[in-house]
Structure formats: structure tokens, C-alpha cells
mmCIF file of C-alpha atoms in Angstrom:
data_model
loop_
_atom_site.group_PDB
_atom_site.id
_atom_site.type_symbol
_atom_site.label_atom_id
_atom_site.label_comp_id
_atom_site.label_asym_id
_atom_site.label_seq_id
_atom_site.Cartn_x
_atom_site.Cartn_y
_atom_site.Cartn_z
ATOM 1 C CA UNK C 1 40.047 155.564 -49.952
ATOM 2 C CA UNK C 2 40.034 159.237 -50.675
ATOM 3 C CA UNK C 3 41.215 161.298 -53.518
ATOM 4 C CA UNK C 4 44.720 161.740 -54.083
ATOM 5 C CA UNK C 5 45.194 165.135 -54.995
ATOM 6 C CA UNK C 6 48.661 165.563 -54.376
ATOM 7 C CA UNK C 7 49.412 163.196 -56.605
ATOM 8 C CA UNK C 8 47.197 165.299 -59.062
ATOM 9 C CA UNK C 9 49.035 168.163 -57.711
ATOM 10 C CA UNK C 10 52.454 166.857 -58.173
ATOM 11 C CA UNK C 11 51.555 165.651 -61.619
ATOM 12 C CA UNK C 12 50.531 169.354 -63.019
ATOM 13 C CA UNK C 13 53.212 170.688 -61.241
ATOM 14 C CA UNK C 14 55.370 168.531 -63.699
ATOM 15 C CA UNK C 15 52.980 169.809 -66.626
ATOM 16 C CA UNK C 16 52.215 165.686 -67.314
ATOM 17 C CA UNK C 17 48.837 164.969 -68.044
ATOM 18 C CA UNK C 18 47.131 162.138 -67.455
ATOM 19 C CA UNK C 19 48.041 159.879 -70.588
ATOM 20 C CA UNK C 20 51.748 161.195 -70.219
ATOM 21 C CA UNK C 21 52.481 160.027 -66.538
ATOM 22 C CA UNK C 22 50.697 156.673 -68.006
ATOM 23 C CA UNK C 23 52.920 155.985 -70.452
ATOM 24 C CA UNK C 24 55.833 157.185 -68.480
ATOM 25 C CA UNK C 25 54.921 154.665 -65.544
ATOM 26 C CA UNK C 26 53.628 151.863 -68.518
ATOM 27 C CA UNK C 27 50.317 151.969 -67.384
ATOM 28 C CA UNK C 28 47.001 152.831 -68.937
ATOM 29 C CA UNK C 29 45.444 156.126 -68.474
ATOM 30 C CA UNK C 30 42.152 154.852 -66.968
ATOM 31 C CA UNK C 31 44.930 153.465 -63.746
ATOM 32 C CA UNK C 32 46.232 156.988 -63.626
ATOM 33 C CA UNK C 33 42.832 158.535 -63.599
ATOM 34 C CA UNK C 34 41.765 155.594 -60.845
ATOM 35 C CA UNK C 35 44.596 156.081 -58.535
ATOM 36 C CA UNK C 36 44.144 159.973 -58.328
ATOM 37 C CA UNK C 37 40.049 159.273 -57.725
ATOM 38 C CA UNK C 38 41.133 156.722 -54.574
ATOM 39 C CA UNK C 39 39.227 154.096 -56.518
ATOM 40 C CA UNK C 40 42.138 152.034 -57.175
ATOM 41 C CA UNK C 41 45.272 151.035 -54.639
ATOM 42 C CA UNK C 42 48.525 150.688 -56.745
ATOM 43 C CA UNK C 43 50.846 148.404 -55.845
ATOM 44 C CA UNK C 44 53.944 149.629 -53.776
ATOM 45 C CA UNK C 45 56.282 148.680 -57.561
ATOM 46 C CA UNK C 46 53.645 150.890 -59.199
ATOM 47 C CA UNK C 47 53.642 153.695 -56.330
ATOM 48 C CA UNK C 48 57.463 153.950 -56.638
ATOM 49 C CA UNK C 49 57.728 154.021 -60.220
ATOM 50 C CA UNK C 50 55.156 157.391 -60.397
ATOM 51 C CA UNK C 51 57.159 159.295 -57.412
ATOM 52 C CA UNK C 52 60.404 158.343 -60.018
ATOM 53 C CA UNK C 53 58.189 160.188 -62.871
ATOM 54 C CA UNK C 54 57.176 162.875 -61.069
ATOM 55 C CA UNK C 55 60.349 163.681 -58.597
ATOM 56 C CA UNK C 56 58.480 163.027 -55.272
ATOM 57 C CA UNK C 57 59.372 160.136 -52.543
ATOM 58 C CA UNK C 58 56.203 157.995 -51.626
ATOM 59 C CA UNK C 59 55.977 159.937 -48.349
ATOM 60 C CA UNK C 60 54.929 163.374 -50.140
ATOM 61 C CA UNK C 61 52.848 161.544 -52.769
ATOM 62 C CA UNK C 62 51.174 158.262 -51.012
ATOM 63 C CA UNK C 63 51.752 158.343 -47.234
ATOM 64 C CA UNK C 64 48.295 158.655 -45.232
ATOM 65 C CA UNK C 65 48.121 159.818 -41.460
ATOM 66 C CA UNK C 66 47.209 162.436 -39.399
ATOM 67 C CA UNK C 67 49.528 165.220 -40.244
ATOM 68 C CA UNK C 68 49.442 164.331 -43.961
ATOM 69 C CA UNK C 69 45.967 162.796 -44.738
ATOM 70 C CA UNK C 70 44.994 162.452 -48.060
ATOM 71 C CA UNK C 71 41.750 164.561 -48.978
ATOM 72 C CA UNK C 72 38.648 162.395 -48.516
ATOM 73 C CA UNK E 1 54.484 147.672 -65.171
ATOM 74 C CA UNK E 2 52.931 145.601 -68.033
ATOM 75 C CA UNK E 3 52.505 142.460 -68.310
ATOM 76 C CA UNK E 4 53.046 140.481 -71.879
ATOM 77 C CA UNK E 5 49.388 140.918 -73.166
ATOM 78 C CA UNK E 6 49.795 144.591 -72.603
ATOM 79 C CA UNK E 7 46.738 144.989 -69.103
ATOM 80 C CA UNK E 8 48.454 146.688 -66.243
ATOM 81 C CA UNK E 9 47.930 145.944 -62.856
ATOM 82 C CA UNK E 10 44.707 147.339 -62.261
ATOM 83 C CA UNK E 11 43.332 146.059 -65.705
ATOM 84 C CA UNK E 12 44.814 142.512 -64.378
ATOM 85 C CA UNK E 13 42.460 142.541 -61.209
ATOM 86 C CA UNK E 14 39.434 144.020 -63.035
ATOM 87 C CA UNK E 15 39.856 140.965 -65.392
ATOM 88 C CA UNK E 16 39.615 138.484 -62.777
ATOM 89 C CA UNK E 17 36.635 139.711 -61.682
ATOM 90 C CA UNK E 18 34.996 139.822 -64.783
ATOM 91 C CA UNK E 19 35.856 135.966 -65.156
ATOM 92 C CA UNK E 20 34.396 135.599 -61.591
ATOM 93 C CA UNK E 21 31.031 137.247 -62.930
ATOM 94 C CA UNK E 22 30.885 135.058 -65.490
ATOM 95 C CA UNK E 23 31.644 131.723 -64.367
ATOM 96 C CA UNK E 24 28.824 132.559 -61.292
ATOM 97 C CA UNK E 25 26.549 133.349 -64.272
ATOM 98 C CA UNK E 26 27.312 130.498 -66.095
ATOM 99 C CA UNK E 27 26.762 128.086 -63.316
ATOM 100 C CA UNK E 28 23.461 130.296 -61.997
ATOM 101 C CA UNK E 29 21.893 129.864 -65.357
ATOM 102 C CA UNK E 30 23.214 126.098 -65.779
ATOM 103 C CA UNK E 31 21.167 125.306 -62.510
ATOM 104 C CA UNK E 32 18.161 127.251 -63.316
ATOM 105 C CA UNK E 33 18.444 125.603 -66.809
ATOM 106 C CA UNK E 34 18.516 122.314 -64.703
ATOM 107 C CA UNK E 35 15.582 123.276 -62.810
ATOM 108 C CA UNK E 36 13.378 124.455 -65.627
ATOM 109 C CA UNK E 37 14.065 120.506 -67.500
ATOM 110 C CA UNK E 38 13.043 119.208 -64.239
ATOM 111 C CA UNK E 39 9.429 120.748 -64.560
ATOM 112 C CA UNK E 40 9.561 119.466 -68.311
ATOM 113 C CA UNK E 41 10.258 123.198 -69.839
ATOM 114 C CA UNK E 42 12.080 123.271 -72.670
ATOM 115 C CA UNK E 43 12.519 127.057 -73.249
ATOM 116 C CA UNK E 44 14.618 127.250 -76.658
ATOM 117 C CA UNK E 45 14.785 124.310 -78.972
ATOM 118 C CA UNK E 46 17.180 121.785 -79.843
ATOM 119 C CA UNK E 47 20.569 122.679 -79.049
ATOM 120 C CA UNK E 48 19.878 126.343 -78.871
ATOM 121 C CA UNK E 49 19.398 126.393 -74.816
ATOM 122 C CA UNK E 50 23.202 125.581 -74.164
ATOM 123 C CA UNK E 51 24.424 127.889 -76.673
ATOM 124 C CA UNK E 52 21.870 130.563 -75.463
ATOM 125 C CA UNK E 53 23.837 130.013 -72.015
ATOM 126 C CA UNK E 54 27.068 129.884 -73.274
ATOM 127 C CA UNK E 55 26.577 132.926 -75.252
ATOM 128 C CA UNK E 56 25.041 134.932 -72.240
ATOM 129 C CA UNK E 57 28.222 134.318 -70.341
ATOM 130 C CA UNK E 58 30.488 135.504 -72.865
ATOM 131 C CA UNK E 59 28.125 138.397 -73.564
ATOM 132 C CA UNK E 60 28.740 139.249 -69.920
ATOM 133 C CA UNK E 61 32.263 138.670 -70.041
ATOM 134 C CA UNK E 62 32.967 140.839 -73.548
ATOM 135 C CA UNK E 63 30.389 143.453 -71.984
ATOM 136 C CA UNK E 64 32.689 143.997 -68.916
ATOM 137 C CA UNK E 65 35.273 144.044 -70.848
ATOM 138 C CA UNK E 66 34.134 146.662 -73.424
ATOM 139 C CA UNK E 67 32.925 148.885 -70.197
ATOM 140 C CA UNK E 68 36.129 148.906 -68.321
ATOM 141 C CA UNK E 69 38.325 148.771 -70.987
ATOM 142 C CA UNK E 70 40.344 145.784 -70.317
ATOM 143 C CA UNK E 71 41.265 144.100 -74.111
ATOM 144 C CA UNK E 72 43.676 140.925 -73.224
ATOM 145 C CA UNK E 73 44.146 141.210 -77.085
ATOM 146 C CA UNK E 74 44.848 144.534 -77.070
ATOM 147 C CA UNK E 75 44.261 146.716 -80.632
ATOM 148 C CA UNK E 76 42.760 143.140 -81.829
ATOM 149 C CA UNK E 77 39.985 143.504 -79.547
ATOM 150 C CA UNK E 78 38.148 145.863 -81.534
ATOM 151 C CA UNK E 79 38.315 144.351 -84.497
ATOM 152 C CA UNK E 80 36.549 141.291 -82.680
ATOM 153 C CA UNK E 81 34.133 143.469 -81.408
ATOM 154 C CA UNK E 82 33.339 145.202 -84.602
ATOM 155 C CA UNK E 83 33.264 142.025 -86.662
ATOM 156 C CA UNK E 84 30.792 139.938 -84.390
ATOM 157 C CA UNK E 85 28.756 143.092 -83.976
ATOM 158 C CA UNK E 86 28.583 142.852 -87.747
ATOM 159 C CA UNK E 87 27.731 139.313 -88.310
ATOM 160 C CA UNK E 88 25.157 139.827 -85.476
ATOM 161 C CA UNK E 89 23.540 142.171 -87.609
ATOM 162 C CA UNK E 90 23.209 139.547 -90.350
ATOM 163 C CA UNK E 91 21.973 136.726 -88.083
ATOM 164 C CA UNK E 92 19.295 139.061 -86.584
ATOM 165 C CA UNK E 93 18.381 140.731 -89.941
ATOM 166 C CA UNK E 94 18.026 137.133 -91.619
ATOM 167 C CA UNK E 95 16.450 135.860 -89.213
ATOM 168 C CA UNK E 96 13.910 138.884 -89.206
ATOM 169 C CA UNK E 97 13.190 137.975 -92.520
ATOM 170 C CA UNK E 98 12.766 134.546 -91.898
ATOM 171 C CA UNK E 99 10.434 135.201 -89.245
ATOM 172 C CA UNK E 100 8.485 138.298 -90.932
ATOM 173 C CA UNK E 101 7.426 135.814 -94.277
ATOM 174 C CA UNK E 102 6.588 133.282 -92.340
ATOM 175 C CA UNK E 103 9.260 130.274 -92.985
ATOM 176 C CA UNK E 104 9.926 130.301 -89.712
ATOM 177 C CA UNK E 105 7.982 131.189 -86.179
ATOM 178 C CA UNK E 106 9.971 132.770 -83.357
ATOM 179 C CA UNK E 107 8.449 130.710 -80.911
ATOM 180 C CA UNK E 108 7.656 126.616 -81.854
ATOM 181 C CA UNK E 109 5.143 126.448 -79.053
ATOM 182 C CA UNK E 110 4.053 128.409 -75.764
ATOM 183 C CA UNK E 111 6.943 129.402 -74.603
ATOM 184 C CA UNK E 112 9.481 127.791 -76.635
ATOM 185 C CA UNK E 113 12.143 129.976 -78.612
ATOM 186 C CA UNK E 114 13.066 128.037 -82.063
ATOM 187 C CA UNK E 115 15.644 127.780 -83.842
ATOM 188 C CA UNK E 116 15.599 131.221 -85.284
ATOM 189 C CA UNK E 117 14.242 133.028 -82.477
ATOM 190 C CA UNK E 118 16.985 132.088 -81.050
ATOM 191 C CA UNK E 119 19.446 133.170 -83.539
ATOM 192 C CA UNK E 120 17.294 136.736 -83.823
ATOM 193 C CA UNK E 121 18.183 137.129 -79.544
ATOM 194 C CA UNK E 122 22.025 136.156 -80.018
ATOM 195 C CA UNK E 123 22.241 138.649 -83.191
ATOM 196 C CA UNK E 124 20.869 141.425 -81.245
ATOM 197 C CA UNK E 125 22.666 140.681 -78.370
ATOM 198 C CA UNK E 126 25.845 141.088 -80.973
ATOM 199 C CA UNK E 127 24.748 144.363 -81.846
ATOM 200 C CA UNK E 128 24.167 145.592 -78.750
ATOM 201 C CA UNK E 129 27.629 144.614 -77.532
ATOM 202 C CA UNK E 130 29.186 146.476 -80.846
ATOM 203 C CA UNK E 131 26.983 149.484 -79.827
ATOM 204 C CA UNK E 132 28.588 149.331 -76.016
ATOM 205 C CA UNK E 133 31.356 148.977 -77.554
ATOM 206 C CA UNK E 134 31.235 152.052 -79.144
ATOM 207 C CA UNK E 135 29.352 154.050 -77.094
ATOM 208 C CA UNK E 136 32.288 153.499 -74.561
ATOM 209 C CA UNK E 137 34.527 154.621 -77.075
ATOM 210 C CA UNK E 138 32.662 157.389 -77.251
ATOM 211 C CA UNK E 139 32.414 158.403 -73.885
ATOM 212 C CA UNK E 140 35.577 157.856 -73.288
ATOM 213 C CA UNK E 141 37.070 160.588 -75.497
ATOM 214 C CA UNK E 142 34.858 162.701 -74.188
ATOM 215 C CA UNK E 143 35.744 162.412 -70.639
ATOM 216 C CA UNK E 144 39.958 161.888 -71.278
ATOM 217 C CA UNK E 145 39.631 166.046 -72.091
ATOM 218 C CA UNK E 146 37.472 166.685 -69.004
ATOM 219 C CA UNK E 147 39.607 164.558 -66.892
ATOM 220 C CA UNK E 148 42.901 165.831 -67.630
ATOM 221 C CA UNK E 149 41.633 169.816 -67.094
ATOM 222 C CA UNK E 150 40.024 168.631 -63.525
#
């Protein structure tokens, strides 16, 4: 799984940082940090809740193909 | 997205694993322990083999834990951590002592840990999980700036 840097993207767009979309989404920081490396795959609840916090729709933030592939 | 002990989803997996790891450890070590009193070794005296193996286990387990940050007991965590890194350090310092004025020998024959050798190896196996502990700790303020600006 690649980096998800428009989840990054979207985040500092919002001026969140990491520890603020955590707590916002009730997760820990280090889950925040793992999901924008690609070295953790949230759950579709946990997806949902972060495009809630940061005003995106899973599409824009999680969706993978080739028109929209996440940066490897 | 939490559950009652406060580990979120990710932190949920991650401790499964680290139960994995240590029950295959536990169970490697039990059978090489196994083998070992087939051959008529006895490696640590008395009791002091099964809680050498228990204790490795848990040091695994606690180790993992301290390295990825999972605490089932959340803020309580660290004061288990900081108190059996602390009575670690007394085990292993008495048992120096012991050791260094001679009321007691490390080893009771050739390759036989006694009863305070023993105790010296699960005191600074204490320590050295306090010290990951901490170094962890550490590291991890020092990477939460450094993440956030990249």
C-alpha cells in the first residue's frame, strides 16, 4: 500500500495536525500517522469517520484506481 | 472508534499479534526446555527454568508493547513499567552483591544458572524493558514534531 498523501493533503488543508484529526476521529496519533504512511488499512467505519473530520467523501480521500491512484 | 480499554483499531490488531509472538515463544522455548531435560541439562536451578521461560515471554510481550505503543491499561501502563523496571534494579543490584562477596555463585555448576544468577538475568531484563520503555518515549516526542511538519 502506498502513501496517502491526499489524505495528508486534505488534513493540512483543514490546518489539523496529526494528534488533532486523532482525537477528532478517537483514534491514536500513531493510526493517523500509519494510515497516511500506507502501513496501516483502516477499516471502512474508521475511513468514513476521517472524510466526516476533514469534509471529503471516501472517493477524494481513499479510493485507489487508475485515474486516482494513490502515490506509491 | 475506541474500544473500552481505550486501543483503537489498529492498536487492537497489533495486540493480537504481539500475543501470537508470545505464545509461539512460549511454546518454542517450552520444547527446547523439553529437549535440553531429555539430554539430562538442567540449565537454571530449581524452579528458576520455568520462571526464566515464563518471564521471557512476558518480556517479549511488554517489549512489543512498549515499542508500538499499545498499553491495554492505558496511563497505568507506565506506572507498571516504571515500577518493575525499579524493582529489577534491586533484584539485579542485590543479587550483584550477593554474587560479588561470594555468598552466592552465579553459576552452581558448568553450565547451570543458580538461584541468583537467575534473579541477576530477570532484574536486568527489568531494566532493560524500563529503559525501552523510555527510550520509546523518547523517540517518540521527538518524531510527533517531525511528523506533523512532513
Amino acid at each position: 500500500m502506498g502513501k496517502n498523501l491526499k489524505m495528508k493533503a486534505a488534513r493540512a488543508a483543514m490546518g489539523l495536525t496529526q494528534q488533532g484529526l486523532a482525537e477528532a476521529v478517537g483514534v491514536t496519533r500513531q493510526t493517523i500517522v500509519a494510515i497516511e504512511k500506507g502501513d496501516y488499512n483502516p477499516t471502512v467505519k474508521l475511513c468514513i469517520q476521517i472524510c466526516w473530520a476533514l469534509g471529503k467523501t471516501l472517493d477524494e480521500l481513499f479510493w485507489e484506481g487508475p485515474e486516482n491512484e494513490m502515490q506509491k | 472508534m475506541k474500544c473500552k480499554n481505550d486501543l483503537d483499531e489498529r492498536q487492537l490488531l497489533q495486540r493480537g499479534n504481539v500475543f501470537q509472538h508470545g505464545l509461539v515463544l512460549f511454546f518454542v522455548l517450552v520444547a527446547v526446555n523439553a529437549v535440553l531435560k531429555d539430554d539430562g541439562i538442567v540449565w537454571a536451578e530449581g524452579m528458576w527454568e520455568n520462571m526464566l521461560i515464563i518471564w521471557a515471554v512476558v518480556m517479549l510481550c511488554l517489549g512489543e508493547f512498549a515499542v508500538k505503543e499499545i498499553y491495554p491499561m492505558g496511563g497505568g501502563m507506565s506506572v507498571i513499567y516504571i515500577l518493575e523496571g525499579v524493582c529489577g534494579a534491586f533484584i539485579m543490584v542485590f543479587g550483584i552483591i550477593e554474587t560479588a562477596t561470594g555468598a552466592e555463585n552465579f553459576l552452581v555448576g558448568p553450565h547451570t544458572l543458580s538461584r541468583t544468577g537467575a534473579q541477576i538475568i530477570e532484574g536486568a531484563s527489568m531494566v532493560l524493558l524500563l529503559l525501552v520503555f523510555l527510550g520509546k518515549k523518547v523517540y517518540n516526542r521527538r518524531r510527533e514534531a517531525l511528523e506533523d511538519e512532513a
